[in-house]
Amino acid sequence: MSKLKFRSVGECMAELQLAKDGLYSLAFGGDTLNTSWYVRALTTPQTHEVEYVTAVGSDPLSGRLLDFLKNHTIGTNFISTITDRNVGLYLISLKDSERSFTYWRSNSAAKLLAQDPVHLSGALAAANVIYFSGITLAILSPEHRETLFSELARARSAGATIAFDSNARPRLWSSEREMKEAAIQGYRAATIALPTFPDEQAFFGDATPVDCAKRIASYGVNEIIVKDGGNASCSLVDGELFEVAPQPVNGIIDTTGAGDSFNAGYLVARMANMSPKAAASLGHQVAGRVICHRGALVPMAMFSNLRAI
């Protein structure tokens, strides 16, 4: 039996989060890396090939990142090296369980992940599922963005599932208009859309999650799952509208990575041919565990009992 091939395209950054005695701990994260992490946590190397598609520098921190990915069986075969660049950095600040971010990414190598069409084509070839986000689009130049869309179209025509989370970050864009146009283009490229309602509402004016799902369906997406924090997710799949509520979660500590981990649970379930309702339920389960711990990446062992899917 051949392995299922999952590709996540985007930027992995070094993460600083306040630890004890006013010191900061170093980890790695980023929306598309977070989703890769939980896809890996929910699967085994024997059944699923999880590869991260990005670019890093030649500095020690980039080397540490590559070792980190390899040690957790996330593939690095399609990570290119840009010698005069480095890995971006972000700092997490928490107020209660809500987080805010401060970024240093102007020289991030990941901004050049799509500069080589041949390399990118090879990375996406034969993939079963390709995942990317609005942040992936935001860090790319317009020219490189078009390169990515061309390769996604090629992969989709070859039968790949293309999953997209708009993950709106206005500070990364030159204008709100550019961000919205890129998000719409992302949806048009996708077979599965995984938006977050407050983000979409803020920039597209959707009154409800149902309105959000219907608008995105108008772009040609047949499978849409609208996340809404601790509320029920709203799905519109092949014209069928339904909601899936999460189980109550006690002891929420940090919501970092909640949406990214939901996406992983959903996509792994769909790769296992589970129904969209069952997939949304698994997404909620995964996110519910993540938000009870600090940081974007919770130890993979905590999800071993969900691998039976």
mmCIF file of C-alpha atoms in Angstrom, residues 31-32 87 147:
data_model
loop_
_atom_site.group_PDB
_atom_site.id
_atom_site.type_symbol
_atom_site.label_atom_id
_atom_site.label_comp_id
_atom_site.label_asym_id
_atom_site.label_seq_id
_atom_site.Cartn_x
_atom_site.Cartn_y
_atom_site.Cartn_z
ATOM 1 C CA ASP A 31 0.588 28.332 10.744
ATOM 2 C CA THR A 32 1.478 25.842 8.013
ATOM 3 C CA VAL A 87 14.631 32.096 9.610
ATOM 4 C CA THR A 147 4.188 30.718 -9.650
#
